[in-house]
Coordinates of C-alpha atoms in Angstrom, one line a residue:
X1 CA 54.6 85.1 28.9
X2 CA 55.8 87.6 26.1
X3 CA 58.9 89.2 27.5
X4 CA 58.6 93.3 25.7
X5 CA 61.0 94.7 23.9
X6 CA 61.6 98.1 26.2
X7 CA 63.8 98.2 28.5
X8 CA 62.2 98.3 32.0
X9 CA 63.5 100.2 35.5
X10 CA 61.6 100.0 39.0
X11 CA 62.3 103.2 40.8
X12 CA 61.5 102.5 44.8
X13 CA 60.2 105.7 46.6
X14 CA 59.1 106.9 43.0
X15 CA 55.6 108.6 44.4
X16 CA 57.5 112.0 44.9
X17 CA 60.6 113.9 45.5
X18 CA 63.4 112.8 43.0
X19 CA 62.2 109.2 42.7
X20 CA 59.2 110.2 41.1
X21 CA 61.8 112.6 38.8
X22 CA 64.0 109.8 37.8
X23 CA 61.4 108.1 36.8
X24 CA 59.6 110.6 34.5
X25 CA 63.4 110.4 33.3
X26 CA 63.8 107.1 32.2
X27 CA 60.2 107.0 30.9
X28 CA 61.8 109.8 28.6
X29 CA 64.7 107.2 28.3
X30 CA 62.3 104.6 26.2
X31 CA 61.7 102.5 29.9
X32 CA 59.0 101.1 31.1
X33 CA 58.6 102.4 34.5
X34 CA 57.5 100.7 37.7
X35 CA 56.7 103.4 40.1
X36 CA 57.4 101.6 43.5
X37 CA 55.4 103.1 45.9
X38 CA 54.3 101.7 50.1
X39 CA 51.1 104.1 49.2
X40 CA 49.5 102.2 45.8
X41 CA 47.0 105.5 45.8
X42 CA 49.7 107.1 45.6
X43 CA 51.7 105.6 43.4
X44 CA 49.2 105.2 40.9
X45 CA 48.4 108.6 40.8
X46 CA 52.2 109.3 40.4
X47 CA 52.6 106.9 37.3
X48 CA 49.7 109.0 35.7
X49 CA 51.9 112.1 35.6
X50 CA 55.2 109.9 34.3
X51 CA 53.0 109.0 31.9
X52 CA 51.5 105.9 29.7
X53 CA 54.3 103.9 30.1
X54 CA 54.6 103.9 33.9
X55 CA 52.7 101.6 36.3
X56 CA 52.4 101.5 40.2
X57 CA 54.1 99.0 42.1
X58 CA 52.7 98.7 45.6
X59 CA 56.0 98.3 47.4
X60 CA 57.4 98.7 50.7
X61 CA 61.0 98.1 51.2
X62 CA 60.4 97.1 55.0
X63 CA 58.1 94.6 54.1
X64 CA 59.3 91.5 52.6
X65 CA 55.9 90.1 51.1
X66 CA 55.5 93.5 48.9
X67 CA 58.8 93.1 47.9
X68 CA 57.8 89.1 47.0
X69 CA 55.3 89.8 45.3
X70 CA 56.6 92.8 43.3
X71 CA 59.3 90.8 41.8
X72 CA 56.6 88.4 41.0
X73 CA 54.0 90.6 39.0
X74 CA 57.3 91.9 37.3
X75 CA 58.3 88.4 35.8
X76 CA 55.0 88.0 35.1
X77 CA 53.7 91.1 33.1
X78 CA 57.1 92.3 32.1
X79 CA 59.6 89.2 32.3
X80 CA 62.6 91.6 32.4
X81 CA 64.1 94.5 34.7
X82 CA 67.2 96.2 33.2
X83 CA 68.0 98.7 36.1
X84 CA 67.1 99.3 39.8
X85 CA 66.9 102.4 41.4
X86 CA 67.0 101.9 45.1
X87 CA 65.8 105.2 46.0
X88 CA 63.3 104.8 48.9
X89 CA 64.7 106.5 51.9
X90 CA 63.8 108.2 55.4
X91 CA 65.6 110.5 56.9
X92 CA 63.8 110.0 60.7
X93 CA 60.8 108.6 62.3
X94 CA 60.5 111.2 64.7
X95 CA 61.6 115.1 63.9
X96 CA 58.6 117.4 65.0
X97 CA 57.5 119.9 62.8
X98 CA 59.5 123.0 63.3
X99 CA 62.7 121.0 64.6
X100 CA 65.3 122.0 62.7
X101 CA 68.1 119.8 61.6
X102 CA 70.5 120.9 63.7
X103 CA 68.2 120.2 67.0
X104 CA 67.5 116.9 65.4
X105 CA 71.1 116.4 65.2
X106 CA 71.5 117.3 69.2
X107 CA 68.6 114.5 70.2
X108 CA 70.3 112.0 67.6
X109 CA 74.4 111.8 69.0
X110 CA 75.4 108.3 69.3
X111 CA 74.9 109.2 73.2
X112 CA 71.3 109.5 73.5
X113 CA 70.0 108.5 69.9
X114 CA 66.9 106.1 70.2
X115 CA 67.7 102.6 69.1
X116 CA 64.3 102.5 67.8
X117 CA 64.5 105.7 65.5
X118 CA 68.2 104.1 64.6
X119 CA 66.3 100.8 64.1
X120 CA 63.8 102.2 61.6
X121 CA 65.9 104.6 59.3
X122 CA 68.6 101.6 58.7
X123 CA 65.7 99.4 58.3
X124 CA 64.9 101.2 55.1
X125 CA 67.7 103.0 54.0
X126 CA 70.0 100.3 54.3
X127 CA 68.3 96.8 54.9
X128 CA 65.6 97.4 52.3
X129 CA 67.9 98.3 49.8
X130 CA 69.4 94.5 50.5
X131 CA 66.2 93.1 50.1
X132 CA 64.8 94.5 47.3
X133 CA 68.0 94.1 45.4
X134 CA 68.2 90.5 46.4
X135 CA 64.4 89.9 45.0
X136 CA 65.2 91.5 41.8
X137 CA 68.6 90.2 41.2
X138 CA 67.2 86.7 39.3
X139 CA 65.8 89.6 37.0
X140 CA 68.4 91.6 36.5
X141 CA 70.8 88.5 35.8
X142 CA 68.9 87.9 33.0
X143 CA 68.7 91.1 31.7
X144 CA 71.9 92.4 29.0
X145 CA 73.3 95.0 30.4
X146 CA 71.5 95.3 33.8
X147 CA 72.6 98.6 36.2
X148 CA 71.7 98.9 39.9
X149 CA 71.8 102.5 41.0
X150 CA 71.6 103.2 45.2
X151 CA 70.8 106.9 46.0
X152 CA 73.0 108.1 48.9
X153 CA 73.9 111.6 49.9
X154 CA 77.4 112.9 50.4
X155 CA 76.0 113.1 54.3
X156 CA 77.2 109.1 54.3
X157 CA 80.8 110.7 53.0
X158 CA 83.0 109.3 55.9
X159 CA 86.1 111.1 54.2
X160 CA 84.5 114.8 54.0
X161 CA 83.3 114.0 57.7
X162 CA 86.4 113.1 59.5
X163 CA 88.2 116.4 57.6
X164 CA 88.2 119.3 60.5
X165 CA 87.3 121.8 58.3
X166 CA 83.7 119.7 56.5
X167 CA 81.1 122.7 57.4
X168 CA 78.7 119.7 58.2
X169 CA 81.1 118.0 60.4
X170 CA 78.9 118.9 63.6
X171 CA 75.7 116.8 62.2
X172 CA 77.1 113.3 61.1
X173 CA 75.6 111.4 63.4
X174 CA 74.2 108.0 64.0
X175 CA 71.1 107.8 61.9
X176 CA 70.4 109.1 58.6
X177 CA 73.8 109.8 57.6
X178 CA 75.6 107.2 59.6
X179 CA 72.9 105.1 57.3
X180 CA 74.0 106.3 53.6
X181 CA 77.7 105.7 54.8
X182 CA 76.3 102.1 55.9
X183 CA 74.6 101.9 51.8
X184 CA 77.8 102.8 50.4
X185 CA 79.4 100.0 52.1
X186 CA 76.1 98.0 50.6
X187 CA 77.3 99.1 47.4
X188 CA 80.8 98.7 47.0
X189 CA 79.8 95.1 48.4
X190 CA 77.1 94.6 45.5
X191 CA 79.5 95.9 43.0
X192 CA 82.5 93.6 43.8
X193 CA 79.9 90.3 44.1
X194 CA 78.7 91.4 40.4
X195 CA 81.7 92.3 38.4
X196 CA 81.9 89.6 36.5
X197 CA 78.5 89.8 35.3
X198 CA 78.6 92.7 34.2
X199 CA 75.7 94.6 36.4
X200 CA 77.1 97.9 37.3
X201 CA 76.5 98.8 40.5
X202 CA 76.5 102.7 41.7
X203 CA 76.1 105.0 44.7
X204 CA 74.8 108.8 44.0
X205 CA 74.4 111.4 45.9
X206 CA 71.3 113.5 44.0
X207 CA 72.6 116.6 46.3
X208 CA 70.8 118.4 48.7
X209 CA 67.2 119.2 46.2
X210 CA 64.2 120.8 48.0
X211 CA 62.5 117.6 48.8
X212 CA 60.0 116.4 51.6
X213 CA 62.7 114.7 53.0
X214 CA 64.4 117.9 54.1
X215 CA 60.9 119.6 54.3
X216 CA 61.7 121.6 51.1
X217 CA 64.9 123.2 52.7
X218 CA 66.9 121.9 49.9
X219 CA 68.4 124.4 47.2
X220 CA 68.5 121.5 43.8
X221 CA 65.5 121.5 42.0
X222 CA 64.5 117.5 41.3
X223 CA 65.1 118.2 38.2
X224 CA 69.2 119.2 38.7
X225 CA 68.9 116.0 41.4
X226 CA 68.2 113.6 39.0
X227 CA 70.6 113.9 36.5
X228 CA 73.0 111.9 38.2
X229 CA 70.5 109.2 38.9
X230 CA 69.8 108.7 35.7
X231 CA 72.9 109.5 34.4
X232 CA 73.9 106.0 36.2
X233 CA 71.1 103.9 35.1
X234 CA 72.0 104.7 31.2
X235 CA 75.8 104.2 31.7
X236 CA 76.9 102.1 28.4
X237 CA 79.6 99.3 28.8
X238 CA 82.5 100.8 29.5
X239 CA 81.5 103.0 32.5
X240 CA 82.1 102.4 35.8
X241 CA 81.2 100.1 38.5
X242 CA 81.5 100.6 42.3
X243 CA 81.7 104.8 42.3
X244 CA 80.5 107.0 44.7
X245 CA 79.2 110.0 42.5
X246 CA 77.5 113.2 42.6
X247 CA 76.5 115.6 39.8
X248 CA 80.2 117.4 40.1
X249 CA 82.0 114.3 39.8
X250 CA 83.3 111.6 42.1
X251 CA 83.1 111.7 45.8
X252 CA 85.2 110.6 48.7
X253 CA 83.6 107.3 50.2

């Protein structure tokens, strides 16, 4: 097994939105790019448009043999990750089309949110981060200067929540952003555990980017959400570990 030269990242959710930005990013950056995808179709056709440097990784983070067997192939055909982008995320199993947020937001209050629809948003946004990062950690051990980077959303923000005055006070609620808040803690955990190795570990909120996550509601271009990202995933050694950051600086956990 040759281990290459380049640098390689594995972006999670990279088929579309700002995964699939941060990606064509880093593929800029001189990475290698593993487009992590639960779709390979998709994810292959994704790669093509990062370019020749990219390749699909059929992964879902819910599923513990794709994740297995991703950190596999990557030993074997790479032999080296240098940064992780856990960016795979859902923000609900069960909005209609045509719901708007806000309606969501009434059917989700922690008195009458479905434990199943809580169930499967944590599932990915917060236990499949864990795994994933646990599968690839071996890897990024090994790697020199080795940076984690968990996308999160200022929704999770449990300072700007609790102030009276936070214009989206009326929506935190149980699931998706009760589940970002639950990744920062993730995070900060992950951070403190690596220190001493010198793996940076990083939450980001990307802002609110017209994405299919939001059904295109979002004002950000992908481009303007990834900057941060990537921003992250290039930090050199003297920059932080164990932030919460969006593209206008720090934010409150």
């Amino acid at each position: 097994m040759a281990m290459q030269n380049k640098p390689v990242a594995l972006v999670t959710g990279a088929n579309k939105g700002i995964g699939l930005q941060i990606a064509k990013d880093l593929a800029a950056h001189g990475f290698t790019v593993l487009v992590g995808s639960r779709n390979l179709e998709l994810g292959e056709t994704a790669a093509q448009s990062v370019g020749a440097d990219a390749r699909a990784l059929q992964l879902d983070v819910t599923d513990q043999a794709t994740i297995t067997a991703a950190a596999e192939r990557i030993r074997s055909e790479l032999g080296r990750l240098d940064v992780l982008v856990n960016n795979a995320a859902i923000s609900h199993t069960r909005r209609p089309p045509g719901m708007s947020v806000e309606e969501y937001a009434k059917s989700t209050l922690p008195s009458n949110v479905s434990l199943d629809e809580l169930r499967a948003v944590f599932e990915t946004n917060v236990f499949g981060v864990v795994a994933v990062t646990q599968a690839m950690l071996p890897l990024l051990r090994e790697a020199p200067a080795a940076r984690i980077v968990n996308v999160s959303s200022g929704a999770g923000s449990l300072t700007m929540n609790a102030a009276p005055d936070f214009p989206w006070r009326s929506i935190y609620g149980p699931v998706y952003p009760a589940s970002k808040t639950a990744l920062n803690a993730m995070t900060l955990a992950m951070a403190i555990e690596l220190e001493s190795t010198g793996i940076k570990v990083n939450a980001v909120s990307p802002g609110f980017a017209a994405t299919a996550l939001n059904n295109f509601a979002g004002t950000l271009t992908v481009q303007q959400a990834a900057r941060e990202p990537v921003r992250l995933a290039l930090l050199g050694p003297d920059g932080p570990t164990g932030t919460f950051s969006g593209e206008n600086g720090p934010i409150p956990w």
